[in-house]
PDB file of C-alpha atoms and ligand atoms in Angstrom:
ATOM      1  CA  UNK E   1      81.494 -40.953 139.692  1.00 37.00           C
ATOM      2  CA  UNK E   2      82.650 -43.135 136.727  1.00 44.00           C
ATOM      3  CA  UNK E   3      85.680 -41.978 134.762  1.00 43.00           C
ATOM      4  CA  UNK E   4      83.751 -41.139 131.566  1.00 39.00           C
ATOM      5  CA  UNK E   5      81.613 -38.662 133.535  1.00 33.00           C
ATOM      6  CA  UNK E   6      84.607 -36.705 134.801  1.00 34.00           C
ATOM      7  CA  UNK E   7      84.374 -34.049 132.202  1.00 36.00           C
ATOM      8  CA  UNK E   8      85.861 -30.701 133.051  1.00 35.00           C
ATOM      9  CA  UNK E   9      85.052 -27.952 130.636  1.00 35.00           C
ATOM     10  CA  UNK E  10      87.924 -26.383 128.813  1.00 40.00           C
ATOM     11  CA  UNK E  11      87.503 -23.446 126.582  1.00 40.00           C
ATOM     12  CA  UNK E  12      90.023 -23.234 123.748  1.00 34.00           C
ATOM     13  CA  UNK E  13      90.793 -19.589 122.905  1.00 34.00           C
ATOM     14  CA  UNK E  14      90.129 -20.072 119.196  1.00 32.00           C
ATOM     15  CA  UNK E  15      86.935 -22.019 119.721  1.00 38.00           C
ATOM     16  CA  UNK E  16      84.300 -19.788 118.233  1.00 39.00           C
ATOM     17  CA  UNK E  17      80.688 -20.918 117.873  1.00 44.00           C
ATOM     18  CA  UNK E  18      79.015 -17.667 118.802  1.00 51.00           C
ATOM     19  CA  UNK E  19      80.210 -14.394 120.225  1.00 75.00           C
ATOM     20  CA  UNK E  20      79.633 -13.188 123.773  1.00 88.00           C
ATOM     21  CA  UNK E  21      76.041 -12.580 124.739  1.00 92.00           C
ATOM     22  CA  UNK E  22      74.548  -9.989 127.025  1.00 92.00           C
ATOM     23  CA  UNK E  23      71.816 -11.165 129.363  1.00 93.00           C
ATOM     24  CA  UNK E  24      70.242  -8.296 131.278  1.00 91.00           C
ATOM     25  CA  UNK E  25      73.205  -6.371 132.738  1.00 90.00           C
ATOM     26  CA  UNK E  26      75.903  -9.038 132.368  1.00 92.00           C
ATOM     27  CA  UNK E  27      78.157 -10.284 129.589  1.00 91.00           C
ATOM     28  CA  UNK E  28      78.612 -14.011 129.135  1.00 94.00           C
ATOM     29  CA  UNK E  29      81.079 -15.863 126.964  1.00 94.00           C
ATOM     30  CA  UNK E  30      80.689 -19.247 125.247  1.00 94.00           C
ATOM     31  CA  UNK E  31      81.302 -22.225 127.519  1.00 96.00           C
ATOM     32  CA  UNK E  32      79.633 -25.365 126.162  1.00 97.00           C
ATOM     33  CA  UNK E  33      78.662 -25.651 122.504  1.00 96.00           C
ATOM     34  CA  UNK E  34      75.221 -26.930 121.580  1.00 96.00           C
ATOM     35  CA  UNK E  35      76.726 -29.957 119.778  1.00 97.00           C
ATOM     36  CA  UNK E  36      78.777 -30.892 122.830  1.00 97.00           C
ATOM     37  CA  UNK E  37      75.704 -30.717 125.041  1.00 98.00           C
ATOM     38  CA  UNK E  38      73.655 -32.822 122.613  1.00 98.00           C
ATOM     39  CA  UNK E  39      76.374 -35.468 122.491  1.00 98.00           C
ATOM     40  CA  UNK E  40      76.480 -35.854 126.294  1.00 98.00           C
ATOM     41  CA  UNK E  41      72.674 -35.790 126.586  1.00 98.00           C
ATOM     42  CA  UNK E  42      72.497 -38.653 124.085  1.00 98.00           C
ATOM     43  CA  UNK E  43      75.084 -40.627 126.086  1.00 98.00           C
ATOM     44  CA  UNK E  44      73.257 -40.092 129.378  1.00 98.00           C
ATOM     45  CA  UNK E  45      69.959 -41.037 127.724  1.00 98.00           C
ATOM     46  CA  UNK E  46      71.459 -44.259 126.414  1.00 98.00           C
ATOM     47  CA  UNK E  47      72.868 -45.132 129.861  1.00 98.00           C
ATOM     48  CA  UNK E  48      69.569 -44.498 131.623  1.00 98.00           C
ATOM     49  CA  UNK E  49      67.720 -46.520 128.974  1.00 98.00           C
ATOM     50  CA  UNK E  50      70.053 -49.440 129.561  1.00 98.00           C
ATOM     51  CA  UNK E  51      69.982 -49.195 133.371  1.00 98.00           C
ATOM     52  CA  UNK E  52      66.207 -48.809 133.639  1.00 98.00           C
ATOM     53  CA  UNK E  53      65.083 -51.071 130.802  1.00 98.00           C
ATOM     54  CA  UNK E  54      61.627 -52.442 131.608  1.00 98.00           C
ATOM     55  CA  UNK E  55      61.379 -50.520 134.916  1.00 98.00           C
ATOM     56  CA  UNK E  56      58.676 -48.134 133.703  1.00 98.00           C
ATOM     57  CA  UNK E  57      60.557 -45.079 134.992  1.00 98.00           C
ATOM     58  CA  UNK E  58      58.833 -41.831 135.880  1.00 98.00           C
ATOM     59  CA  UNK E  59      60.995 -38.818 135.065  1.00 98.00           C
ATOM     60  CA  UNK E  60      60.360 -35.824 137.311  1.00 98.00           C
ATOM     61  CA  UNK E  61      61.729 -32.720 135.644  1.00 98.00           C
ATOM     62  CA  UNK E  62      62.300 -29.703 137.858  1.00 97.00           C
ATOM     63  CA  UNK E  63      60.845 -26.486 136.467  1.00 95.00           C
ATOM     64  CA  UNK E  64      61.853 -24.086 135.201  1.00 95.00           C
ATOM     65  CA  UNK E  65      65.522 -24.793 134.536  1.00 96.00           C
ATOM     66  CA  UNK E  66      65.402 -28.404 133.337  1.00 98.00           C
ATOM     67  CA  UNK E  67      62.716 -28.072 130.671  1.00 98.00           C
ATOM     68  CA  UNK E  68      65.182 -27.983 127.741  1.00 98.00           C
ATOM     69  CA  UNK E  69      67.403 -30.763 129.093  1.00 98.00           C
ATOM     70  CA  UNK E  70      64.371 -32.929 129.954  1.00 98.00           C
ATOM     71  CA  UNK E  71      62.879 -32.501 126.478  1.00 98.00           C
ATOM     72  CA  UNK E  72      66.139 -33.531 124.800  1.00 98.00           C
ATOM     73  CA  UNK E  73      66.924 -36.318 127.279  1.00 98.00           C
ATOM     74  CA  UNK E  74      63.513 -37.974 126.929  1.00 98.00           C
ATOM     75  CA  UNK E  75      64.003 -38.343 123.202  1.00 98.00           C
ATOM     76  CA  UNK E  76      66.975 -40.603 123.956  1.00 98.00           C
ATOM     77  CA  UNK E  77      65.040 -42.859 126.338  1.00 98.00           C
ATOM     78  CA  UNK E  78      64.227 -46.090 124.567  1.00 98.00           C
ATOM     79  CA  UNK E  79      62.262 -47.910 127.297  1.00 98.00           C
ATOM     80  CA  UNK E  80      58.573 -47.074 128.027  1.00 98.00           C
ATOM     81  CA  UNK E  81      58.487 -44.180 130.478  1.00 98.00           C
ATOM     82  CA  UNK E  82      56.481 -41.208 131.760  1.00 98.00           C
ATOM     83  CA  UNK E  83      57.459 -37.637 132.473  1.00 98.00           C
ATOM     84  CA  UNK E  84      55.959 -35.109 134.819  1.00 98.00           C
ATOM     85  CA  UNK E  85      57.037 -31.619 135.829  1.00 97.00           C
ATOM     86  CA  UNK E  86      57.387 -30.334 139.379  1.00 97.00           C
ATOM     87  CA  UNK E  87      58.657 -27.176 140.965  1.00 94.00           C
ATOM     88  CA  UNK E  88      60.953 -26.347 143.873  1.00 88.00           C
ATOM     89  CA  UNK E  89      62.220 -22.889 144.533  1.00 66.00           C
ATOM     90  CA  UNK E  90      65.327 -22.123 146.588  1.00 57.00           C
ATOM     91  CA  UNK E  91      67.331 -19.815 144.384  1.00 48.00           C
ATOM     92  CA  UNK E  92      67.247 -16.214 143.213  1.00 47.00           C
ATOM     93  CA  UNK E  93      69.675 -13.974 141.347  1.00 47.00           C
ATOM     94  CA  UNK E  94      73.234 -15.235 141.195  1.00 51.00           C
ATOM     95  CA  UNK E  95      73.731 -16.799 144.603  1.00 53.00           C
ATOM     96  CA  UNK E  96      72.096 -19.806 146.192  1.00 52.00           C
ATOM     97  CA  UNK E  97      70.070 -18.918 149.278  1.00 50.00           C
ATOM     98  CA  UNK E  98      70.302 -22.441 150.622  1.00 47.00           C
ATOM     99  CA  UNK E  99      66.655 -22.186 151.681  1.00 51.00           C
ATOM    100  CA  UNK E 100      64.552 -25.281 151.404  1.00 52.00           C
ATOM    101  CA  UNK E 101      61.158 -25.099 149.832  1.00 58.00           C
ATOM    102  CA  UNK E 102      58.328 -27.489 149.187  1.00 75.00           C
ATOM    103  CA  UNK E 103      57.742 -29.721 146.199  1.00 86.00           C
ATOM    104  CA  UNK E 104      54.932 -28.255 144.142  1.00 88.00           C
ATOM    105  CA  UNK E 105      52.755 -30.008 141.587  1.00 91.00           C
ATOM    106  CA  UNK E 106      53.499 -33.688 142.139  1.00 94.00           C
ATOM    107  CA  UNK E 107      50.239 -35.454 141.142  1.00 95.00           C
ATOM    108  CA  UNK E 108      51.606 -38.951 140.521  1.00 96.00           C
ATOM    109  CA  UNK E 109      51.714 -41.666 143.146  1.00 97.00           C
ATOM    110  CA  UNK E 110      55.405 -42.600 143.204  1.00 98.00           C
ATOM    111  CA  UNK E 111      55.137 -45.390 145.769  1.00 98.00           C
ATOM    112  CA  UNK E 112      56.965 -48.437 144.410  1.00 98.00           C
ATOM    113  CA  UNK E 113      58.036 -46.597 141.255  1.00 98.00           C
ATOM    114  CA  UNK E 114      61.388 -46.038 139.655  1.00 98.00           C
ATOM    115  CA  UNK E 115      61.807 -42.273 139.686  1.00 98.00           C
ATOM    116  CA  UNK E 116      64.471 -40.213 137.933  1.00 98.00           C
ATOM    117  CA  UNK E 117      64.803 -36.587 139.013  1.00 98.00           C
ATOM    118  CA  UNK E 118      65.842 -34.428 136.059  1.00 98.00           C
ATOM    119  CA  UNK E 119      67.594 -31.231 137.111  1.00 98.00           C
ATOM    120  CA  UNK E 120      69.506 -28.554 135.223  1.00 98.00           C
ATOM    121  CA  UNK E 121      72.264 -27.886 137.738  1.00 98.00           C
ATOM    122  CA  UNK E 122      73.281 -28.912 141.231  1.00 97.00           C
ATOM    123  CA  UNK E 123      75.192 -26.114 142.913  1.00 95.00           C
ATOM    124  CA  UNK E 124      75.311 -26.290 146.731  1.00 93.00           C
ATOM    125  CA  UNK E 125      73.052 -29.340 146.528  1.00 93.00           C
ATOM    126  CA  UNK E 126      70.559 -27.980 149.082  1.00 89.00           C
ATOM    127  CA  UNK E 127      67.705 -27.909 146.566  1.00 89.00           C
ATOM    128  CA  UNK E 128      68.329 -31.490 145.517  1.00 94.00           C
ATOM    129  CA  UNK E 129      68.786 -32.721 149.078  1.00 92.00           C
ATOM    130  CA  UNK E 130      65.439 -31.209 150.084  1.00 89.00           C
ATOM    131  CA  UNK E 131      63.764 -32.687 147.053  1.00 93.00           C
ATOM    132  CA  UNK E 132      65.257 -36.144 147.567  1.00 94.00           C
ATOM    133  CA  UNK E 133      64.100 -36.166 151.204  1.00 90.00           C
ATOM    134  CA  UNK E 134      60.553 -35.138 150.243  1.00 90.00           C
ATOM    135  CA  UNK E 135      60.343 -37.740 147.515  1.00 94.00           C
ATOM    136  CA  UNK E 136      61.873 -40.538 149.618  1.00 94.00           C
ATOM    137  CA  UNK E 137      59.081 -40.031 152.156  1.00 92.00           C
ATOM    138  CA  UNK E 138      56.679 -41.140 149.416  1.00 95.00           C
ATOM    139  CA  UNK E 139      58.417 -44.543 149.175  1.00 98.00           C
ATOM    140  CA  UNK E 140      59.576 -44.874 145.575  1.00 98.00           C
ATOM    141  CA  UNK E 141      61.197 -48.244 144.751  1.00 98.00           C
ATOM    142  CA  UNK E 142      64.213 -46.469 143.288  1.00 98.00           C
ATOM    143  CA  UNK E 143      65.091 -42.765 143.200  1.00 98.00           C
ATOM    144  CA  UNK E 144      67.909 -41.542 140.970  1.00 98.00           C
ATOM    145  CA  UNK E 145      69.321 -38.120 140.230  1.00 98.00           C
ATOM    146  CA  UNK E 146      70.047 -37.024 136.679  1.00 98.00           C
ATOM    147  CA  UNK E 147      71.523 -33.572 136.238  1.00 98.00           C
ATOM    148  CA  UNK E 148      72.960 -31.761 133.275  1.00 98.00           C
ATOM    149  CA  UNK E 149      75.561 -29.971 135.402  1.00 98.00           C
ATOM    150  CA  UNK E 150      77.191 -30.058 138.828  1.00 98.00           C
ATOM    151  CA  UNK E 151      79.569 -27.618 140.490  1.00 97.00           C
ATOM    152  CA  UNK E 152      81.594 -30.040 142.656  1.00 96.00           C
ATOM    153  CA  UNK E 153      83.573 -27.159 144.188  1.00 96.00           C
ATOM    154  CA  UNK E 154      80.390 -25.692 145.659  1.00 96.00           C
ATOM    155  CA  UNK E 155      78.696 -28.866 146.879  1.00 96.00           C
ATOM    156  CA  UNK E 156      77.691 -28.625 150.552  1.00 95.00           C
ATOM    157  CA  UNK E 157      75.844 -31.926 150.944  1.00 94.00           C
ATOM    158  CA  UNK E 158      76.513 -35.544 150.164  1.00 95.00           C
ATOM    159  CA  UNK E 159      74.488 -36.677 147.166  1.00 97.00           C
ATOM    160  CA  UNK E 160      74.610 -39.793 145.041  1.00 98.00           C
ATOM    161  CA  UNK E 161      74.450 -38.534 141.445  1.00 98.00           C
ATOM    162  CA  UNK E 162      74.535 -41.479 139.035  1.00 98.00           C
ATOM    163  CA  UNK E 163      73.821 -39.380 135.933  1.00 98.00           C
ATOM    164  CA  UNK E 164      75.686 -36.121 135.381  1.00 98.00           C
ATOM    165  CA  UNK E 165      76.559 -34.757 131.946  1.00 98.00           C
ATOM    166  CA  UNK E 166      79.134 -32.111 132.940  1.00 98.00           C
ATOM    167  CA  UNK E 167      81.097 -31.111 136.023  1.00 98.00           C
ATOM    168  CA  UNK E 168      81.910 -27.416 135.870  1.00 98.00           C
ATOM    169  CA  UNK E 169      83.779 -24.806 137.960  1.00 97.00           C
ATOM    170  CA  UNK E 170      81.968 -22.505 140.387  1.00 96.00           C
ATOM    171  CA  UNK E 171      81.088 -19.852 137.816  1.00 96.00           C
ATOM    172  CA  UNK E 172      77.618 -18.628 137.017  1.00 97.00           C
ATOM    173  CA  UNK E 173      76.246 -19.880 133.703  1.00 97.00           C
ATOM    174  CA  UNK E 174      73.192 -19.334 131.495  1.00 96.00           C
ATOM    175  CA  UNK E 175      71.567 -20.964 128.490  1.00 96.00           C
ATOM    176  CA  UNK E 176      70.011 -24.301 127.533  1.00 97.00           C
ATOM    177  CA  UNK E 177      67.245 -23.727 130.087  1.00 98.00           C
ATOM    178  CA  UNK E 178      69.366 -22.023 132.752  1.00 98.00           C
ATOM    179  CA  UNK E 179      68.582 -18.412 133.525  1.00 96.00           C
ATOM    180  CA  UNK E 180      69.993 -15.247 134.938  1.00 95.00           C
ATOM    181  CA  UNK E 181      67.048 -13.548 136.661  1.00 94.00           C
ATOM    182  CA  UNK E 182      64.624 -15.200 134.274  1.00 94.00           C
ATOM    183  CA  UNK E 183      66.511 -14.477 131.047  1.00 95.00           C
ATOM    184  CA  UNK E 184      68.829 -16.504 128.846  1.00 94.00           C
ATOM    185  CA  UNK E 185      66.937 -19.805 128.958  1.00 96.00           C
ATOM    186  CA  UNK E 186      66.393 -19.689 125.202  1.00 95.00           C
ATOM    187  CA  UNK E 187      70.098 -19.832 124.320  1.00 95.00           C
ATOM    188  CA  UNK E 188      70.893 -23.192 122.634  1.00 95.00           C
ATOM    189  CA  UNK E 189      74.422 -23.275 124.104  1.00 95.00           C
ATOM    190  CA  UNK E 190      75.756 -22.575 127.621  1.00 97.00           C
ATOM    191  CA  UNK E 191      77.566 -19.344 128.490  1.00 96.00           C
ATOM    192  CA  UNK E 192      79.622 -18.343 131.522  1.00 97.00           C
ATOM    193  CA  UNK E 193      79.599 -14.910 133.143  1.00 96.00           C
ATOM    194  CA  UNK E 194      82.623 -12.719 132.379  1.00 92.00           C
TER     195      UNK E 194
HETATM  196  P1  IMP M 201      71.520 -25.395 144.860  1.00 52.49           P
HETATM  197  O1  IMP M 201      70.390 -25.586 145.827  1.00 52.49           O
HETATM  198  O2  IMP M 201      72.558 -24.474 145.407  1.00 52.49           O
HETATM  199  O3  IMP M 201      72.100 -26.697 144.415  1.00 52.49           O
HETATM  200  O4  IMP M 201      70.937 -24.625 143.616  1.00 52.49           O
HETATM  201  C1  IMP M 201      70.372 -25.306 142.551  1.00 52.49           C
HETATM  202  C2  IMP M 201      69.564 -24.382 141.683  1.00 52.49           C
HETATM  203  O5  IMP M 201      70.181 -23.099 141.585  1.00 52.49           O
HETATM  204  C3  IMP M 201      69.467 -24.889 140.270  1.00 52.49           C
HETATM  205  O6  IMP M 201      68.339 -25.686 140.103  1.00 52.49           O
HETATM  206  C4  IMP M 201      69.421 -23.637 139.442  1.00 52.49           C
HETATM  207  O7  IMP M 201      68.084 -23.243 139.263  1.00 52.49           O
HETATM  208  C5  IMP M 201      70.136 -22.626 140.264  1.00 52.49           C
HETATM  209  N1  IMP M 201      71.529 -22.406 139.811  1.00 52.49           N
HETATM  210  C6  IMP M 201      72.670 -22.809 140.413  1.00 52.49           C
HETATM  211  N2  IMP M 201      73.754 -22.427 139.742  1.00 52.49           N
HETATM  212  C7  IMP M 201      73.295 -21.750 138.662  1.00 52.49           C
HETATM  213  C8  IMP M 201      73.966 -21.125 137.545  1.00 52.49           C
HETATM  214  O8  IMP M 201      75.195 -21.092 137.392  1.00 52.49           O
HETATM  215  N3  IMP M 201      73.129 -20.544 136.630  1.00 52.49           N
HETATM  216  C9  IMP M 201      71.782 -20.555 136.738  1.00 52.49           C
HETATM  217  N4  IMP M 201      71.125 -21.137 137.751  1.00 52.49           N
HETATM  218  C10 IMP M 201      71.881 -21.734 138.707  1.00 52.49           C
HETATM  219 MG1   MG M 202      66.846 -25.816 138.696  1.00 52.49          MG
END
């Protein structure tokens, strides 16, 4: 991973952009401010635009978690592109099950296409590995992973991730599309469980 992507989140004690939030039965404290997220999303968007200029990329955003990230990211893509939304489900509650599930809702023919997977977070990596294998079988010309977050300390598989906005510790987070049992996706910033 390039040096400028090695961003480890620090939380200054006096950094106050919103107080703790309660999502269902858990308390979360501020972790990444909305402005910080927007800045990195813009940078990633600019990089992808440069790398895939004229390649007619198809962005495949993974529902539900990546809908906020995908919407913001796409507005920083300056080359003609398409976006479509697919679903994979291998996660429930606060711990990854590691189960692999099928890709649901892919209508586009991706053979010979430049495809960018847009994901909210890669934790163990099992979800992404399963998805990459399913999509590779459909013979895209180029398949790249773009994720808002990774938890390198939890990664169980070997994945090439050219576009990652933030590397974070192994804590559970919510906000900016990410949920805790379905809630918290609407928060504009990212919060970490207490
Ligand atoms: P993996 O298969 O372990 O990589 O899990 C990836 C999926 O788990 C992501 O797409 C998220 O939906 C979910 N996930 C992993 N960590 C978190 C977290 O901290 N908060 C919310 N969802 C998470
Ligand atoms: Mg997800």
